[in-house]
Coordinates of N, CA, C and O in Angstrom, one line a residue:
M1 N -6.6 6.9 42.9 CA -6.0 6.6 41.6 C -5.9 7.8 40.7 O -7.0 8.2 40.0
D2 N -4.7 8.7 40.5 CA -4.9 9.6 40.0 C -4.2 9.5 38.5 O -3.1 9.2 38.3
I3 N -5.4 9.4 37.6 CA -4.8 9.2 36.3 C -5.6 10.3 35.3 O -6.5 10.6 35.7
R4 N -4.6 11.0 34.3 CA -5.0 12.0 33.6 C -4.8 11.4 32.2 O -4.1 10.5 31.5
P5 N -5.5 12.1 31.3 CA -5.2 12.0 29.7 C -3.8 12.2 29.3 O -3.2 12.9 29.8
I6 N -3.2 11.4 28.2 CA -2.0 11.8 27.9 C -2.2 12.9 26.7 O -2.7 12.8 25.6
H7 N -1.5 13.8 26.9 CA -1.5 15.0 26.1 C -0.2 15.2 25.3 O -0.1 15.7 24.1
T8 N 0.9 14.9 25.9 CA 2.2 15.1 25.3 C 3.2 14.0 25.5 O 2.9 13.0 25.8
E9 N 4.2 14.2 24.7 CA 5.2 13.0 24.6 C 5.8 12.4 25.9 O 6.1 11.5 26.1
A10 N 6.2 13.7 26.8 CA 6.5 13.5 27.9 C 5.3 12.3 28.8 O 5.9 11.6 29.4
D11 N 3.9 13.1 28.8 CA 2.9 12.1 29.6 C 2.7 10.6 29.0 O 2.9 9.7 29.9
Y12 N 3.5 10.5 27.7 CA 3.2 9.3 27.0 C 4.5 8.2 27.4 O 4.3 7.2 28.1
A13 N 5.6 9.1 27.7 CA 6.8 8.3 28.1 C 6.9 7.8 29.5 O 7.0 6.7 30.0
V14 N 6.2 8.7 30.3 CA 5.7 8.5 31.9 C 4.8 7.4 31.7 O 4.8 6.4 32.5
T15 N 3.7 7.5 31.2 CA 2.9 6.3 31.2 C 3.5 5.0 30.7 O 3.0 3.8 31.4
L16 N 4.2 5.0 29.7 CA 4.8 3.8 29.3 C 5.7 3.2 30.4 O 5.5 2.1 30.7
K17 N 6.4 4.1 31.1 CA 7.3 3.5 32.1 C 6.6 3.1 33.3 O 6.9 1.7 33.9
E18 N 5.6 3.8 33.5 CA 4.6 3.0 34.6 C 3.8 1.5 34.1 O 3.7 0.8 34.8
I19 N 3.5 1.6 33.1 CA 3.0 0.5 32.6 C 3.9 -0.8 32.5 O 3.5 -1.8 32.8
S20 N 5.2 -0.4 32.3 CA 6.2 -1.4 32.3 C 6.3 -1.9 33.9 O 6.6 -3.0 34.0
T21 N 6.4 -1.0 34.6 CA 6.7 -1.3 35.9 C 5.4 -2.2 36.6 O 5.7 -3.3 37.2
L22 N 4.1 -1.6 36.1 CA 3.1 -2.6 36.5 C 3.1 -4.0 36.0 O 2.7 -5.2 36.7
M23 N 3.5 -4.2 34.8 CA 3.6 -5.5 34.1 C 4.7 -6.2 34.7 O 4.1 -7.5 34.9
D24 N 5.7 -5.5 35.1 CA 6.6 -6.4 35.7 C 6.4 -7.1 37.1 O 6.6 -8.2 37.6
S25 N 5.2 -6.4 37.7 CA 4.7 -6.8 39.1 C 3.4 -7.9 39.0 O 3.0 -8.5 39.6
D26 N 3.2 -8.2 37.5 CA 2.2 -9.0 37.2 C 0.9 -9.0 38.2 O 0.5 -10.0 38.7
P27 N 0.2 -7.8 38.0 CA -1.0 -7.7 38.8 C -2.1 -8.5 38.2 O -2.5 -9.0 37.1
D28 N -2.9 -9.1 39.4 CA -3.9 -9.7 39.1 C -5.2 -8.9 38.7 O -5.3 -7.6 39.1
L29 N -6.2 -9.4 37.7 CA -7.1 -8.9 37.2 C -8.1 -8.2 38.5 O -8.5 -9.4 39.3
G30 N -8.8 -7.3 38.6 CA -9.7 -7.0 39.6 C -9.1 -6.2 40.8 O -9.7 -5.8 41.8
T31 N -7.6 -6.3 40.6 CA -6.9 -5.6 42.2 C -6.9 -4.1 41.6 O -6.9 -3.8 40.2
P32 N -6.5 -3.2 42.6 CA -6.1 -1.8 42.1 C -5.1 -1.5 41.1 O -5.2 -0.9 40.2
E33 N -3.9 -2.3 41.4 CA -3.1 -2.5 40.4 C -3.4 -3.1 38.9 O -3.1 -2.3 38.0
G34 N -4.2 -4.1 38.8 CA -4.6 -4.6 37.6 C -5.5 -3.4 37.1 O -5.2 -3.4 35.9
D35 N -6.1 -3.0 37.5 CA -7.3 -2.0 37.1 C -6.5 -0.6 36.5 O -6.7 -0.2 35.5
R36 N -5.6 -0.4 37.2 CA -5.0 1.0 37.2 C -3.9 0.4 35.6 O -3.7 1.2 34.5
L37 N -3.3 -0.8 35.6 CA -2.9 -1.3 34.3 C -3.6 -1.2 33.1 O -3.3 -0.5 32.2
D38 N -4.7 -1.7 33.3 CA -5.9 -1.5 32.4 C -6.3 -0.2 31.6 O -6.4 -0.1 30.6
I39 N -6.3 0.5 32.9 CA -6.9 1.9 32.3 C -5.6 2.7 31.6 O -5.6 3.3 30.4
L40 N -4.4 2.5 32.1 CA -3.3 3.1 31.5 C -3.1 2.8 30.0 O -2.7 3.3 29.3
A41 N -3.1 1.2 29.8 CA -2.9 0.7 28.4 C -4.0 1.1 27.6 O -3.8 1.6 26.5
T42 N -5.1 1.2 28.0 CA -6.4 2.0 27.2 C -5.9 3.3 26.7 O -6.0 3.7 25.6
L43 N -5.4 4.3 27.8 CA -5.0 5.6 27.4 C -3.9 5.5 26.3 O -3.9 6.6 25.7
V44 N -3.0 4.5 26.5 CA -2.0 4.5 25.6 C -2.3 4.1 24.2 O -2.3 4.7 23.0
Q45 N -3.5 3.2 24.1 CA -3.9 2.9 22.8 C -4.4 3.7 22.1 O -4.4 4.2 21.0
A46 N -5.3 4.8 22.8 CA -6.2 5.7 22.3 C -4.9 6.9 22.0 O -5.0 7.7 20.8
Y47 N -4.0 7.2 22.7 CA -2.8 8.1 22.3 C -2.2 7.9 21.1 O -2.0 8.5 20.1
E48 N -1.6 6.2 20.8 CA -1.1 6.0 19.6 C -1.8 6.0 18.5 O -1.5 6.2 17.4
A49 N -3.3 5.7 18.7 CA -4.3 5.7 17.5 C -4.2 6.8 17.0 O -4.4 7.1 15.6
K50 N -4.1 8.0 17.9 CA -4.2 9.3 17.2 C -2.9 10.0 16.8 O -2.8 11.0 16.0
H51 N -1.7 9.8 17.4 CA -0.4 10.3 17.2 C 0.8 9.5 16.5 O 1.6 10.1 16.3
V52 N 0.4 8.2 16.7 CA 1.5 7.3 16.0 C 1.2 6.8 14.8 O 0.3 5.7 14.8
P53 N 1.7 7.0 13.7 CA 1.3 6.6 12.5 C 1.6 5.1 12.4 O 2.8 5.0 12.5
I54 N 0.8 4.3 11.6 CA 1.5 2.9 11.3 C 1.7 2.9 9.8 O 0.8 3.2 9.1
I55 N 3.1 2.4 9.6 CA 3.5 2.5 8.2 C 3.3 1.2 7.5 O 3.7 0.1 8.7
A56 N 2.7 1.0 6.9 CA 2.8 -0.4 6.1 C 3.9 -1.1 5.6 O 4.9 -0.2 5.3
P57 N 4.3 -2.2 6.0 CA 5.5 -2.6 5.7 C 5.7 -2.8 4.2 O 4.8 -2.8 3.2
D58 N 6.7 -2.8 3.7 CA 7.5 -2.8 2.3 C 7.0 -4.4 1.9 O 7.0 -5.4 2.7
P59 N 6.3 -4.4 0.5 CA 5.9 -5.8 0.1 C 7.0 -7.0 0.0 O 6.8 -8.0 0.4
V60 N 8.4 -6.8 -0.1 CA 9.2 -7.5 -0.5 C 9.6 -8.0 0.9 O 9.7 -9.2 1.3
E61 N 9.9 -7.2 2.1 CA 9.9 -7.5 3.4 C 9.0 -8.4 4.2 O 9.2 -8.9 4.7
A62 N 7.9 -8.1 3.3 CA 6.7 -8.7 4.2 C 6.8 -10.5 3.6 O 6.5 -11.2 4.6
I63 N 7.1 -10.2 2.4 CA 7.3 -11.9 1.7 C 8.3 -12.4 2.6 O 8.3 -13.7 2.9
K64 N 9.5 -11.9 2.7 CA 10.7 -12.3 3.4 C 10.2 -12.9 4.7 O 10.8 -13.8 5.2
F65 N 9.7 -11.9 5.6 CA 9.0 -12.0 6.8 C 8.3 -13.4 6.9 O 8.2 -14.3 7.6
R66 N 7.1 -13.7 5.8 CA 6.5 -14.8 5.8 C 7.2 -15.8 5.6 O 6.9 -17.1 6.2
M67 N 8.4 -15.7 4.7 CA 9.0 -17.0 4.5 C 9.9 -17.5 5.7 O 9.9 -18.8 5.8
E68 N 10.4 -16.5 6.3 CA 11.0 -17.0 7.6 C 10.2 -17.6 8.6 O 10.4 -18.6 9.2
Q69 N 8.8 -17.2 8.7 CA 7.9 -17.4 9.7 C 7.5 -19.1 9.2 O 7.4 -19.9 10.3
S70 N 7.2 -19.1 8.3 CA 6.8 -20.3 7.5 C 7.8 -21.4 7.2 O 7.7 -22.4 6.7
N71 N 9.2 -20.8 7.4 CA 10.4 -21.9 7.2 C 10.3 -22.2 5.4 O 10.3 -23.6 5.1
L72 N 10.0 -21.2 4.6 CA 9.8 -21.3 3.1 C 11.2 -21.0 2.5 O 11.8 -20.2 2.7
S73 N 11.2 -21.7 1.4 CA 12.5 -21.6 0.6 C 11.9 -20.7 -0.5 O 10.8 -20.6 -1.1
V74 N 13.0 -20.2 -1.5 CA 12.9 -19.9 -2.9 C 11.9 -20.9 -3.6 O 11.1 -20.5 -4.4
K75 N 12.2 -22.2 -3.8 CA 11.6 -23.1 -4.2 C 10.1 -23.1 -4.0 O 9.1 -23.6 -4.6
D76 N 9.7 -23.0 -2.9 CA 8.1 -23.0 -2.4 C 7.6 -21.9 -2.7 O 6.4 -21.7 -2.9
L77 N 8.4 -20.7 -3.2 CA 7.8 -19.6 -3.9 C 7.3 -19.6 -5.4 O 6.7 -18.9 -5.9
E78 N 8.0 -20.8 -6.2 CA 7.8 -20.9 -7.4 C 6.6 -21.0 -7.8 O 6.1 -20.2 -8.9
P79 N 5.9 -21.7 -7.3 CA 4.3 -22.0 -7.7 C 3.4 -20.6 -7.3 O 2.6 -20.4 -8.1
I80 N 3.9 -20.0 -6.9 CA 3.2 -18.4 -6.4 C 3.7 -17.5 -7.4 O 3.1 -16.5 -7.8
I81 N 5.2 -17.4 -7.4 CA 5.6 -16.3 -8.2 C 5.8 -16.5 -9.5 O 6.0 -15.9 -10.6
G82 N 6.7 -17.6 -9.5 CA 7.1 -18.1 -11.4 C 8.6 -18.7 -10.7 O 8.8 -19.1 -9.8
R83 N 9.2 -19.0 -12.0 CA 10.4 -19.8 -12.1 C 11.5 -19.0 -11.1 O 11.2 -18.0 -10.6
R84 N 12.5 -19.9 -10.8 CA 13.3 -19.4 -9.7 C 13.8 -18.1 -9.7 O 13.9 -17.3 -8.9
N85 N 14.5 -17.6 -11.0 CA 15.0 -16.5 -11.3 C 14.2 -15.5 -11.3 O 14.6 -14.5 -10.6
R86 N 12.8 -15.7 -11.5 CA 11.8 -14.8 -11.2 C 11.5 -14.4 -9.8 O 11.3 -13.2 -9.5
V87 N 11.5 -15.6 -8.7 CA 11.4 -15.1 -7.3 C 13.1 -14.7 -7.0 O 12.7 -13.5 -6.3
Y88 N 13.8 -14.8 -7.4 CA 15.1 -14.0 -7.2 C 14.8 -12.4 -7.5 O 15.3 -11.6 -6.7
E89 N 14.2 -12.5 -8.6 CA 14.1 -10.9 -9.0 C 13.4 -10.2 -8.4 O 13.6 -8.9 -7.8
V90 N 12.0 -10.7 -7.8 CA 11.2 -10.0 -7.1 C 11.8 -9.7 -5.5 O 12.0 -8.7 -4.9
L91 N 12.4 -10.9 -5.2 CA 13.1 -10.7 -3.7 C 14.3 -9.7 -3.8 O 14.8 -9.0 -2.5
N92 N 14.9 -9.5 -4.8 CA 16.0 -8.6 -4.8 C 15.5 -7.0 -5.6 O 16.6 -6.5 -5.9
R93 N 14.3 -7.1 -5.8 CA 13.6 -5.7 -6.0 C 14.2 -5.5 -7.5 O 13.8 -4.4 -7.8
K94 N 14.6 -6.2 -8.4 CA 14.8 -6.2 -9.7 C 13.2 -6.3 -10.6 O 13.5 -5.8 -11.7
R95 N 12.5 -7.0 -10.2 CA 11.2 -6.9 -10.6 C 9.9 -6.7 -9.8 O 9.9 -7.2 -8.7
P96 N 8.9 -6.0 -10.3 CA 8.1 -5.7 -9.4 C 6.7 -6.8 -9.3 O 7.0 -7.6 -10.5
L97 N 6.0 -6.8 -8.4 CA 5.2 -7.8 -8.4 C 3.9 -7.6 -9.2 O 3.6 -6.1 -9.4
T98 N 3.5 -8.4 -9.8 CA 2.5 -8.3 -10.9 C 1.1 -8.5 -10.0 O 1.0 -9.1 -9.0
L99 N -0.2 -8.2 -10.7 CA -1.4 -8.4 -10.2 C -1.4 -9.9 -9.9 O -2.0 -10.4 -8.6
P100 N -1.5 -10.7 -10.7 CA -1.5 -12.2 -10.6 C -0.9 -12.7 -9.3 O -1.2 -13.6 -8.5
M101 N 0.6 -12.3 -9.2 CA 1.5 -12.8 -8.2 C 0.9 -12.1 -6.7 O 0.8 -12.9 -5.8
I102 N 0.3 -11.1 -6.8 CA -0.1 -10.3 -5.7 C -1.2 -11.4 -5.4 O -1.5 -11.6 -4.0
R103 N -2.3 -11.4 -5.8 CA -3.3 -12.5 -5.8 C -2.8 -13.8 -5.0 O -3.6 -14.1 -4.1
R104 N -1.8 -14.4 -5.8 CA -1.5 -15.7 -5.2 C -0.7 -15.7 -3.9 O -0.7 -16.4 -3.0
L105 N 0.0 -14.4 -3.9 CA 0.8 -14.6 -2.4 C -0.4 -14.1 -1.4 O -0.2 -14.7 -0.2
H106 N -1.4 -13.4 -1.7 CA -2.2 -13.4 -0.8 C -3.1 -14.6 -0.5 O -3.2 -14.9 0.8
K107 N -3.4 -15.3 -1.4 CA -4.0 -16.6 -1.0 C -3.3 -17.6 -0.8 O -3.7 -18.2 0.3
S108 N -2.0 -18.1 -0.7 CA -1.5 -18.7 -0.4 C -0.5 -18.6 1.0 O -0.7 -19.5 1.7
L109 N -0.2 -17.3 0.8 CA 0.6 -16.9 2.3 C -0.3 -16.2 3.3 O 0.3 -15.9 4.4
G110 N -1.4 -15.4 2.5 CA -2.0 -15.0 3.6 C -1.4 -13.4 3.9 O -1.9 -12.6 4.8
I111 N -0.7 -12.9 2.9 CA -0.2 -11.7 3.2 C -1.2 -10.6 2.7 O -1.8 -10.8 1.7
S112 N -1.3 -9.5 3.5 CA -2.5 -8.6 3.0 C -2.3 -8.1 1.4 O -1.2 -7.4 1.4
A113 N -3.2 -7.9 0.8 CA -3.1 -7.5 -0.4 C -2.6 -6.0 -0.3 O -1.9 -5.3 -1.2
D114 N -3.1 -5.4 0.7 CA -2.9 -3.7 0.9 C -1.4 -3.8 1.0 O -0.7 -2.6 0.6
V115 N -0.8 -4.6 1.7 CA 0.9 -4.4 2.0 C 1.4 -4.7 0.7 O 2.5 -4.2 0.2
L116 N 1.0 -5.9 -0.1 CA 1.4 -6.4 -1.3 C 1.3 -5.2 -2.5 O 2.3 -5.0 -3.5
I117 N 0.4 -4.3 -2.6 CA 0.3 -3.4 -3.6 C 1.0 -2.1 -3.3 O 1.3 -1.3 -4.3
T118 N 1.5 -1.9 -2.4 CA 2.3 -0.6 -1.8 C 3.5 -0.9 -2.4 O 4.1 -1.8 -3.0
E119 N 4.4 0.4 -3.0 CA 5.7 0.4 -3.7 C 6.5 -0.2 -2.9 O 6.6 0.1 -1.8
S120 N 7.4 -0.7 -3.3 CA 8.9 -1.5 -2.7 C 9.5 -0.1 -2.2 O 9.9 0.8 -3.2
L121 N 10.1 -0.3 -1.0 CA 11.0 0.8 -0.8 C 12.6 0.5 -1.2 O 13.0 1.5 -1.1
G122 N 13.0 -0.4 -1.8 CA 14.1 -0.5 -2.2 C 14.4 0.0 -3.6 O 15.2 0.5 -3.9

């Protein structure tokens, strides 16, 4: 089992391709192929943790995503954000989120407060 650390983007790309091939074959745990997949996935995780920054999502996009996930309408956000026009202003980036809105969105929809306090990209 010739496995080496991932040092470069080229190593990373080759490893991802091999992982994809192994996943397509759906190896069983405890088999040589399953062990290889597990080790390669661990190496990729370590490489990504060091070299691939995670960018926090935009707060408005996070709200829209949660609305879509939970099949929520603008009316459903009124108790959380305020009157309908205020909800539209927030969703259209015309009005920033206030601290009370952030607290209610976090509590009601489970959106991370860290995400909600970042500046909107729009």
